[in-house]
XYZ file of C-alpha atoms in Angstrom:
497
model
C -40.546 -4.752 -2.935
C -38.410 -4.792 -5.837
C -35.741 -2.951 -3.916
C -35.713 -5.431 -1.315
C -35.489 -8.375 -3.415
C -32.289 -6.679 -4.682
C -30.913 -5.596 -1.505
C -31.423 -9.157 -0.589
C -29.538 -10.566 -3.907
C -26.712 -7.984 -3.756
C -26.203 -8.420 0.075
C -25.965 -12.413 -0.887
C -23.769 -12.234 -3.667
C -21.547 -10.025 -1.611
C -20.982 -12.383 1.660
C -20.589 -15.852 -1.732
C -17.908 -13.014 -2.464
C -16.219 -13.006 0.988
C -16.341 -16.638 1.457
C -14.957 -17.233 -2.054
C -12.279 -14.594 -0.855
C -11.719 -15.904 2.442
C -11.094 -19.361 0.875
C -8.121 -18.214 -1.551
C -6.460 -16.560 1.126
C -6.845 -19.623 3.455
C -5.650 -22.125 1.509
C -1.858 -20.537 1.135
C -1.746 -19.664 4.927
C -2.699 -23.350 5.727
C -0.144 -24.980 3.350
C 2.774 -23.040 5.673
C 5.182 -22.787 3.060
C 9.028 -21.927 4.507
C 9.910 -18.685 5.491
C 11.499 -16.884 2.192
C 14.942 -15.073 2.772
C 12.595 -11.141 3.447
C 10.482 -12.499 5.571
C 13.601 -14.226 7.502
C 15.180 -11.243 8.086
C 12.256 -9.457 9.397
C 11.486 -12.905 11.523
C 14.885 -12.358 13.203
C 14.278 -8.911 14.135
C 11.066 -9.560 15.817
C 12.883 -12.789 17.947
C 16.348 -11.464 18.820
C 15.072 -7.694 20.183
C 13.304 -6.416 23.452
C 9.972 -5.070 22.969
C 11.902 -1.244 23.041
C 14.165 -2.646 20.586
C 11.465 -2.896 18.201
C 11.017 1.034 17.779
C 14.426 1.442 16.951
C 15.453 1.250 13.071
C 15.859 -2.728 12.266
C 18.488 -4.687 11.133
C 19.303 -6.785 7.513
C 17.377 -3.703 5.544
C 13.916 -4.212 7.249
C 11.536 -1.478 7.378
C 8.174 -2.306 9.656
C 5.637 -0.630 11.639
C 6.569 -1.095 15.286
C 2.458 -1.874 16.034
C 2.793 -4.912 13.653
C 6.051 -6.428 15.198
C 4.304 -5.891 18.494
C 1.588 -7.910 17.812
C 3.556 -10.391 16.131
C 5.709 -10.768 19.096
C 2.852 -11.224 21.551
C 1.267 -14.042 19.351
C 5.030 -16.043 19.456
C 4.503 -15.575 23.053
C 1.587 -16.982 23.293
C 1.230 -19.570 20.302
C 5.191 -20.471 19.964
C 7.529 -20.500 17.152
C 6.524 -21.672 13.713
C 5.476 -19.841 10.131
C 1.858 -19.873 10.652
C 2.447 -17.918 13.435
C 4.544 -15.370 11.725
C 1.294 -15.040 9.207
C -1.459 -14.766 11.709
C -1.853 -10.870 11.547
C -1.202 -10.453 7.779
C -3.981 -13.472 7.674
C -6.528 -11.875 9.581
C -5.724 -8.573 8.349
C -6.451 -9.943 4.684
C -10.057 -11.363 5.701
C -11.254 -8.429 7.746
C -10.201 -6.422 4.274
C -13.059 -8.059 2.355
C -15.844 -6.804 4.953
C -14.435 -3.385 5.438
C -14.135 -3.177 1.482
C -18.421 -3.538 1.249
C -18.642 -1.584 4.442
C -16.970 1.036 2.798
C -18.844 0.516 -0.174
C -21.683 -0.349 0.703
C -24.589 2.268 -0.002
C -22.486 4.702 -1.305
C -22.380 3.716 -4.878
C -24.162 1.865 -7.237
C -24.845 -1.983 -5.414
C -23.697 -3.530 -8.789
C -20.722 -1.921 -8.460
C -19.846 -1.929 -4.975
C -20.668 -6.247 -5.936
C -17.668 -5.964 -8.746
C -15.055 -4.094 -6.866
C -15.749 -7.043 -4.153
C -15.214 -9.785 -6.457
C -12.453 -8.509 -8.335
C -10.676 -7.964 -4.506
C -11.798 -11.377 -3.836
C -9.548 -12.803 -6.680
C -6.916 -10.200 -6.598
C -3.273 -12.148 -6.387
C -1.386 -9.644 -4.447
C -3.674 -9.573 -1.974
C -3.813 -13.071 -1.776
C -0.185 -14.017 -1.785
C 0.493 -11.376 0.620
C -2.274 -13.119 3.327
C 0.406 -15.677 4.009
C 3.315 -13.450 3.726
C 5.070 -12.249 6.574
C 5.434 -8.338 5.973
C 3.060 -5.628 6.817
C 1.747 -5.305 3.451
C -2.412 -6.902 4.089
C -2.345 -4.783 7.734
C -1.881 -1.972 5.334
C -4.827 -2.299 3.066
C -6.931 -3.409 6.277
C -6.562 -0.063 8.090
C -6.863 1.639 4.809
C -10.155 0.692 5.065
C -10.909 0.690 8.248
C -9.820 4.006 8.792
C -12.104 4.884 5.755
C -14.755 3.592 6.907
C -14.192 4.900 10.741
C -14.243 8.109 9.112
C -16.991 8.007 6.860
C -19.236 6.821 9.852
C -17.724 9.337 11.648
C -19.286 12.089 9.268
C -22.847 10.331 9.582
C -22.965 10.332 12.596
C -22.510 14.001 12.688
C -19.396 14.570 14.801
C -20.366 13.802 17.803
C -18.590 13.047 21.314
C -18.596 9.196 21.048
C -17.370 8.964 17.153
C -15.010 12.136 17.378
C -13.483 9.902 20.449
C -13.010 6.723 18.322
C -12.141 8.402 15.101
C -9.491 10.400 16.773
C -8.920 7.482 18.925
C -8.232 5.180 15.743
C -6.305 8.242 13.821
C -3.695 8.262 16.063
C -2.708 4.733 16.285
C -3.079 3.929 12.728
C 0.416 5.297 11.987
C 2.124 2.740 14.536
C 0.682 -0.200 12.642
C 0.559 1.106 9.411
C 3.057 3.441 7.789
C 1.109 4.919 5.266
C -1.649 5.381 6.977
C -1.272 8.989 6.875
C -1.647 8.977 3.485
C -5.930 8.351 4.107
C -5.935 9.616 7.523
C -4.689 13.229 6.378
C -6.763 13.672 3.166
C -9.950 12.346 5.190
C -9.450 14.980 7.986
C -9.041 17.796 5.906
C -11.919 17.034 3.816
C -14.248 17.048 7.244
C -12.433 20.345 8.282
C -12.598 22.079 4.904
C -16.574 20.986 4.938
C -17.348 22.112 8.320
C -15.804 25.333 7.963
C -18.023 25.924 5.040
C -20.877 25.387 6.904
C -19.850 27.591 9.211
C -20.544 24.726 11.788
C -17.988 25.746 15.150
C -19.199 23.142 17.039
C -18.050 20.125 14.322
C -14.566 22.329 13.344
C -13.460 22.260 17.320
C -14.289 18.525 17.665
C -12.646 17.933 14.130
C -9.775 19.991 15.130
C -9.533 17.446 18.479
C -8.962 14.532 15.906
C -6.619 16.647 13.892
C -4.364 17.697 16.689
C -4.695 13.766 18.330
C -3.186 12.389 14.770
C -0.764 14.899 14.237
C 0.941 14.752 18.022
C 1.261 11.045 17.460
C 2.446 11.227 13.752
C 4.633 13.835 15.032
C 6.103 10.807 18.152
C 5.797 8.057 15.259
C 8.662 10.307 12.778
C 10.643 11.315 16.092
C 10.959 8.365 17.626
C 10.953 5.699 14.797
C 10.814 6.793 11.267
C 13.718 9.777 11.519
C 16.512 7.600 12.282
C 15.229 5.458 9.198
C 14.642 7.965 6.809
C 18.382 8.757 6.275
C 19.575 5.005 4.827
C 20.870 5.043 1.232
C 20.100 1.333 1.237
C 16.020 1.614 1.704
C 16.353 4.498 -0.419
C 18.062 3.036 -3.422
C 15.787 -0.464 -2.752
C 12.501 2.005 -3.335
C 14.099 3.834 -6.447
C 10.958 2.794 -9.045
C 8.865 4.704 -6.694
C 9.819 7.755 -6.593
C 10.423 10.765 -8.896
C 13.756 10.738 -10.529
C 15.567 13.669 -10.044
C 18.671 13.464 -12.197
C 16.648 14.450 -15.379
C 13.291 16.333 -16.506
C 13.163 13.503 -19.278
C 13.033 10.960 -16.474
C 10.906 13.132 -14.284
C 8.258 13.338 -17.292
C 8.227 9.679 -18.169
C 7.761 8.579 -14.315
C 4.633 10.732 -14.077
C 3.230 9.677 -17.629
C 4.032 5.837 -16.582
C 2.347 5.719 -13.369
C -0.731 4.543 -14.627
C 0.287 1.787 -16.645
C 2.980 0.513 -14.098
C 0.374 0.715 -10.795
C -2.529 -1.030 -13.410
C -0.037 -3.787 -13.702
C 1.473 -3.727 -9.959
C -0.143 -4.026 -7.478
C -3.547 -4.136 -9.549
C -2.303 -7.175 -12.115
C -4.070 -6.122 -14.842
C -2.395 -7.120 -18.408
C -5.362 -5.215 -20.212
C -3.912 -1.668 -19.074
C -6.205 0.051 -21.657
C -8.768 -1.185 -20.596
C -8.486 -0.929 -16.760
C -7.662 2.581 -17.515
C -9.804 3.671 -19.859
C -12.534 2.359 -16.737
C -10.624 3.961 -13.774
C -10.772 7.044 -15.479
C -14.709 6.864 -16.366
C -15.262 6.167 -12.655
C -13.359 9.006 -11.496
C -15.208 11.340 -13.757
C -18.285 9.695 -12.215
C -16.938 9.831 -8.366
C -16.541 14.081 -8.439
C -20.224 14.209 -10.657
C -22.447 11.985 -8.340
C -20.852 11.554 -5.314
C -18.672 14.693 -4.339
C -18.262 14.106 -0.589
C -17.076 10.519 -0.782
C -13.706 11.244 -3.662
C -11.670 12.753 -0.869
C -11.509 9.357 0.204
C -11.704 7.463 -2.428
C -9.121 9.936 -4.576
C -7.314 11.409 -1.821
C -4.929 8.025 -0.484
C -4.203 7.868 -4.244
C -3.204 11.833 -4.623
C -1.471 11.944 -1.540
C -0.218 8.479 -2.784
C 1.224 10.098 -6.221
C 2.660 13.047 -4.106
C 4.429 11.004 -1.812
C 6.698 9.265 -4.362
C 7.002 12.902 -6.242
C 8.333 14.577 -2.713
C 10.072 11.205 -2.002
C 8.511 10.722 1.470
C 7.213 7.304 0.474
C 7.603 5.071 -2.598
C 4.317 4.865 -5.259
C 5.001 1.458 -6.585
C 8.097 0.188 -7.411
C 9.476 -3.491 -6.653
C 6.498 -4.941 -7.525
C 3.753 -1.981 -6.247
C 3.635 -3.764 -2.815
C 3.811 -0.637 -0.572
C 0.907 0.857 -2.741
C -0.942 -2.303 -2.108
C -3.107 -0.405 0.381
C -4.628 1.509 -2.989
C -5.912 -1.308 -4.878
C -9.083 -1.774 -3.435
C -10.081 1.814 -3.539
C -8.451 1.758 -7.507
C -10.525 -1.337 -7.762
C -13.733 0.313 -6.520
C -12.939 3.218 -8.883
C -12.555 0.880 -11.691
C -16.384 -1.136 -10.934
C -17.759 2.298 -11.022
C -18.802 3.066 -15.016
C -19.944 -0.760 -14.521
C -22.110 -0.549 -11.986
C -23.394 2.633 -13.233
C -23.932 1.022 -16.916
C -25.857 -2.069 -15.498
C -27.905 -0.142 -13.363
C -29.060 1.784 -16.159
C -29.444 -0.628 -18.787
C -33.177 -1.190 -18.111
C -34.415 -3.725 -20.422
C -31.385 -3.733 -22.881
C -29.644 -6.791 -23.291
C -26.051 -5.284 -24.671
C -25.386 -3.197 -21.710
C -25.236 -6.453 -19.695
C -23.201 -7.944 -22.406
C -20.444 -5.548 -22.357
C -20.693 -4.901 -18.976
C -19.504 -9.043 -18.957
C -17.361 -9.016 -21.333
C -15.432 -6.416 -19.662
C -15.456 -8.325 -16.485
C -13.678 -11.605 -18.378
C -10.936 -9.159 -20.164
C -9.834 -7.813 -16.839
C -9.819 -11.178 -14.798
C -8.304 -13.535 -17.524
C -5.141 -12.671 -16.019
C -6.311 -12.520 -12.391
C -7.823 -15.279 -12.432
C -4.864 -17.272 -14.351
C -2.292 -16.224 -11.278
C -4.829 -17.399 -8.766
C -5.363 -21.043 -10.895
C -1.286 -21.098 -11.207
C -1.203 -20.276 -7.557
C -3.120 -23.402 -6.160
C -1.709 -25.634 -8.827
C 1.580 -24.991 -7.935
C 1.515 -23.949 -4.936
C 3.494 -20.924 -3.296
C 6.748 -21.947 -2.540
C 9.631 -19.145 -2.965
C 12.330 -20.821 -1.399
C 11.601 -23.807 0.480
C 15.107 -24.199 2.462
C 13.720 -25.518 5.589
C 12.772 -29.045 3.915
C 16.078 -29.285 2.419
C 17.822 -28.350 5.907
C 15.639 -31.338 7.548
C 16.902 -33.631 5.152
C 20.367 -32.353 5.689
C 20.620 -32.980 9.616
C 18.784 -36.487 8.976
C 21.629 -37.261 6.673
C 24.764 -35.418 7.499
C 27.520 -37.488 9.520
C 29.732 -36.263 12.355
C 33.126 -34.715 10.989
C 31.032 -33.406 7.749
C 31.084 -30.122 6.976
C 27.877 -27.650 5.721
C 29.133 -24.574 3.112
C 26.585 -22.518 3.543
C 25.654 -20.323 0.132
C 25.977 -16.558 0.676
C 22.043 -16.739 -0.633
C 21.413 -18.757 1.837
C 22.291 -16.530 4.897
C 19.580 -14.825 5.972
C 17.053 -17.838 6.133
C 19.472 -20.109 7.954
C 19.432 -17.189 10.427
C 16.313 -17.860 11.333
C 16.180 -21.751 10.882
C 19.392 -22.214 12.372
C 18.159 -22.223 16.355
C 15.876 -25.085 14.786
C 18.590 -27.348 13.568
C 20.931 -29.618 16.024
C 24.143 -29.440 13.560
C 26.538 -29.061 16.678
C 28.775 -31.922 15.519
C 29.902 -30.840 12.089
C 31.961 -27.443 10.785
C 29.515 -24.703 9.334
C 31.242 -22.415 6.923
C 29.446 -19.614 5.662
C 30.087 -18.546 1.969
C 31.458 -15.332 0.665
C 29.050 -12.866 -1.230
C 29.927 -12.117 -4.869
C 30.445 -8.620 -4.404
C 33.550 -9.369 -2.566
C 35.538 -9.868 -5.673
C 37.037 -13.390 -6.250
C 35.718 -14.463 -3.064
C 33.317 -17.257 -4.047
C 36.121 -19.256 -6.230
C 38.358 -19.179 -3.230
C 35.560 -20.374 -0.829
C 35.180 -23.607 -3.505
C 38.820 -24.485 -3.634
C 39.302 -24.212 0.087
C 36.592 -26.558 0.687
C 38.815 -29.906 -1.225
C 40.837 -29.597 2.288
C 37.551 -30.675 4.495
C 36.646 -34.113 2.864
C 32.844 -34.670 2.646
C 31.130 -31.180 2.346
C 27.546 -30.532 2.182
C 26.877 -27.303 0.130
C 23.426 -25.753 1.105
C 21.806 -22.992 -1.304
C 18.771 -20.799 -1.575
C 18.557 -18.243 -3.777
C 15.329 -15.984 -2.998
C 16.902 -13.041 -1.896
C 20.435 -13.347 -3.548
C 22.662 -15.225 -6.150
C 20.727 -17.490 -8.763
C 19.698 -21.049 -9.573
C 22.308 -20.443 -12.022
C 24.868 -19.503 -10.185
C 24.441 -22.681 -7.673
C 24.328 -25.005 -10.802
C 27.454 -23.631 -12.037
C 29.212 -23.792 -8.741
C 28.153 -27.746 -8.482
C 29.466 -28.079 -11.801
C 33.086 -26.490 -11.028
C 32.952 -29.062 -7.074
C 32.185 -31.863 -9.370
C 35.457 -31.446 -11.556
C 37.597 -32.749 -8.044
C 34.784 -34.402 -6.153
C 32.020 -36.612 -6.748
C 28.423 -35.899 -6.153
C 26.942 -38.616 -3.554
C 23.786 -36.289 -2.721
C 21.415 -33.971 -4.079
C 18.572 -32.343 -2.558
C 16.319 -29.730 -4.403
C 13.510 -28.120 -3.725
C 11.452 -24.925 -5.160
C 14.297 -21.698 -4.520
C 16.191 -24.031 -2.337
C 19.518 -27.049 -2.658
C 21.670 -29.386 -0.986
C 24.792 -31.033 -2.531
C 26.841 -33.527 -0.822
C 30.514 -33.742 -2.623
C 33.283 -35.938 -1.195
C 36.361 -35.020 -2.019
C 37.852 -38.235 -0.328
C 41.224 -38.325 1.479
C-alpha cells in the first residue's frame, strides 16, 4: 500500500512537472517573436530549394538535418508562411522531450530522482528558448530520448521480431533528422551486442546484428550523400572551434579536456554553481556503474562518444554556447538527480537528509530559475526587424531610398518577399571586412535626398556601430525618424536638396 500511495504521488508530481514544462515552452512559441538573422538564413534555405535541394550542403553557413527541413517544408505547405510555422517541429519536439525524459527514467532509478531530473528539465533555459527557435537543436534532444527509450524497451522486450523491426526501423532514420544521433544510437547497439554475445544468446546477436547493419547502411547514405560534401568547409569548421580539441598545442590540448566539465556545466546545462553540479554528476556516475550497470551505456555512452567526437573532431562538444550538445543535458541532468534521489530515498526518518537534499535543489536552480523569470519579463526578442520594417513601408514615401545595414542582410532576405517597397531605391550596405567600405557607403548616400537607414545587428555589426554611424549621417543631415526596437533600427535622415 505504501508503495502505491507513492507511485501515485511520484507519477502526479511528474505529469504538475510536464505541464509546468509545457507551459514555459508555450508561452515563447505563442508570443512569435521575429525571425533572428540564424534562423533567417536557414528560413531561406528551406523556401528558395526543391525538396532534392535540401540534401545538398546549404547556403549562408547553415548546417541542418535534411529530415528536419523536410518536415518543415511540408508544414509551410500546408499551414503557410509565418514564424510560428517555422517553430512548429522544434515546439513539439520540446514537449514530447518531457514525456520521453520520465519514460526513460521512469523505473529505472530511484522515483525521487527520476522526479528531480524532470523538474530541473522542466525549467531548463536552453531548452526552453530553443522550443521557439528555428534550428534543429529541441528535435535533437527529442530523438535522444526517444531513441533511448526505443532501445531500452527494445532490450525488455527481449529482442524480438516486432521491437528488433522498430528499433532498427527507428535507428536508421534517426540520423536524417538528427545529426548526432549516432552518437546514442552507436553506444546503445554495441552495448546490446557486447551483452548478447556474452550470453552466448545467437538468436538475439543475429537480430541485433539486423539493427546494426540497418543503421550503419543508412549512416553510411546519410555521410555520402549529405554530410561529405559538408564536412570539408573551413567556415563551419572555424564557427565550431570551442568544441573541439585544439591541435596546435599539448598545453591547449590539456586545458580543453580539463575544462570540459566546467564549460558543458555552464553551457548547455546553465549552472553558475559548477562545484556543485559537479561534485553531484560525478556522485551519480559512481552510483550509475554500482547499481545499475546495464542502463550507463546509455546514460554515459552519448556523453563518451560525445567527448570523443570533439577530441577526433567529427562533431563539436560544446562550444558557441553548448547548443549542439544540447541533446546531453537531460541525460547530464538525470545523472546529476541521482546522489539525490538516492539520499532521500534513504533518509528514513531523518530530517537533514531532506534538508540538504533541498538546499541543494535551490543552489542549482537560483540561476535557472532567474533566466526563466528574466525570460517572461522581458520577453525573447533577439532582433525584432520585422516590426521596424512594417513601420518603414507604412511611412516611407515614393522617391525615398532604404540603406540597408550589412547586419541587416540576412533577415531582410527572408522578410523582403513580405514587404511592397517597389517604389523606392534599396541599397544594400557594405560589410566591414571590406576595408573602408562602410564610410564610403555613408557619404554616397548625401547624393539620394531622404534615406531611410535600416539596421539589425543579431548576427553582425553592433548596436554600437549603428549608433555611431547615425551620429557621423547626422553631422550633414537631420534626423526626422527613428525607429528602435530590441536588436533592430530605422533612421530616416534628409539630407535635403
Amino acid at each position: 500500500m505504501k508503495g502505491s500511495v507513492r507511485f501515485r504521488w511520484t507519477g502526479a508530481l511528474a505529469i504538475s512537472l510536464m505541464v509546468l514544462g509545457a507551459v514555459l515552452r508555450l508561452v515563447p512559441f505563442l508570443e512569435s517573436r521575429a525571425l533572428w538573422c540564424d534562423e533567417a538564413k536557414l528560413a531561406v534555405n528551406v523556401l528558395d530549394r526543391s525538396v532534392w535541394d535540401l540534401f545538398q550542403p546549404l547556403d549562408h553557413g547553415q548546417l541542418a538535418p535534411a529530415g528536419f527541413l523536410l518536415l518543415t517544408k511540408a508544414l509551410l505547405g500546408l499551414l503557410g508562411d509565418g514564424e510560428r510555422v517555422f517553430r512548429t517541429i522544434p515546439l513539439m519536439a520540446a514537449l514530447a522531450s518531457l514525456p520521453l525524459l520520465w519514460a526513460v527514467a521512469h523505473r529505472r532509478v530511484p522515483a525521487i530522482a527520476a522526479v528531480v531530473a524532470l523538474g530541473l528539465f522542466a525549467v531548463h533555459g536552453d531548452s526552453i528558448y530553443f522550443a521557439a527557435e528555428f534550428k534543429q537543436y529541441s528535435l535533437d534532444t527529442a530523438i535522444a530520448l526517444g531513441m533511448t527509450a526505443i532501445l531500452l524497451w527494445w532490450g525488455d522486450r527481449g529482442y524480438d521480431l516486432r521491437s528488433t523491426w522498430w528499433a532498427g526501423t527507428a535507428a536508421a532514420a534517426s540520423g536524417w533528422f538528427s545529426l548526432p544521433s549516432a552518437l546514442i544510437v552507436g553506444p546503445g547497439i554495441a552495448w546490446h551486442w557486447v551483452s548478447a554475445r556474452r550470453k552466448r544468446d545467437r538468436r538475439s546477436s543475429g537480430r541485433i546484428g539486423w539493427v546494426m547493419a540497418a543503421w550503419v547502411s543508412s549512416t553510411f547514405l546519410l555521410v555520402l550523400l549529405v554530410l561529405r560534401p559538408t564536412m570539408g568547409s573551413d567556415f563551419l569548421h572555424e564557427y565550431w572551434r570551442a568544441g573541439f580539441l585544439p591541435l596546435d598545442s599539448m598545453a591547449g590540448g590539456v586545458r580543453w579536456v580539463l575544462q570540459s566539465p566546467r564549460r558543458i556545466m555552464h553551457w548547455p546545462m546553465g549552472f553558475h554553481s559548477h562545484g556543485i553540479a559537479l561534485f553531484l554528476t560525478a556522485t551519480g556516475t559512481i552510483w550509475l556503474l554500482l547499481n545499475q550497470r546495464s542502463l550507463a551505456p546509455f546514460i554515459l555512452g552519448p556523453v563518451l562518444a560525445s567527448f570523443l567526437a570533439g577530441v577526433f573532431h567529427l562533431y563539436p562538444f560544446g562550444g558557441y554556447g553548448g547548443r549542439t550538445i544540447l541533446f546531453l543535458v537531460p541525460f547530464l541532468l538525470l545523472l546529476l538527480s541521482l546522489p539525490m534521489g538516492w539520499a532521500a530515498g534513504k533518509a528514513g526518518g531523518s530530517r537533514w537528509i531532506p534538508v540538504l537534499v533541498s538546499c541543494l535543489l535551490v543552489v542549482l536552480l537560483m540561476h535557472p530559475l532567474r533566466g526563466v523569470a528574466s525570460q517572461f519579463r522581458d520577453g525573447i526578442q533577439r532582433e525584432e526587424l520585422w516590426p521596424v520594417l512594417q513601420e518603414v513601408q507604412s511611412l516611407v514615401e515614393p522617391g525615398e531610398t532604404v540603406y540597408v545595414y550589412h547586419g541587416a542582410r540576412f533577415p531582410l532576405l527572408y522578410y523582403d518577399r513580405h514587404l511592397e517597397l517597389t517604389s523606392v531605391r534599396i541599397v544594400n550596405g557594405s560589410s566591414p571586412s571590406q576595408g573602408e567600405a562602410l564610410p564610403g557607403d555613408l557619404d554616397s548616400l548625401r547624393s539620394f535626398g531622404r534615406v531611410w537607414v535600416v539596421a539589425s545587428w543579431g548576427c553582425a555589426g553592433s548596436e554600437e556601430e549603428v549608433e555611431a554611424m547615425a551620429a557621423y549621417l547626422r553631422q550633414s543631415a537631420r534626423m526626422m525618424t527613428d525607429i528602435r526596437r530590441p536588436g533592430a533600427r530605422a533612421i530616416l535622415f534628409d539630407f535635403g536638396s
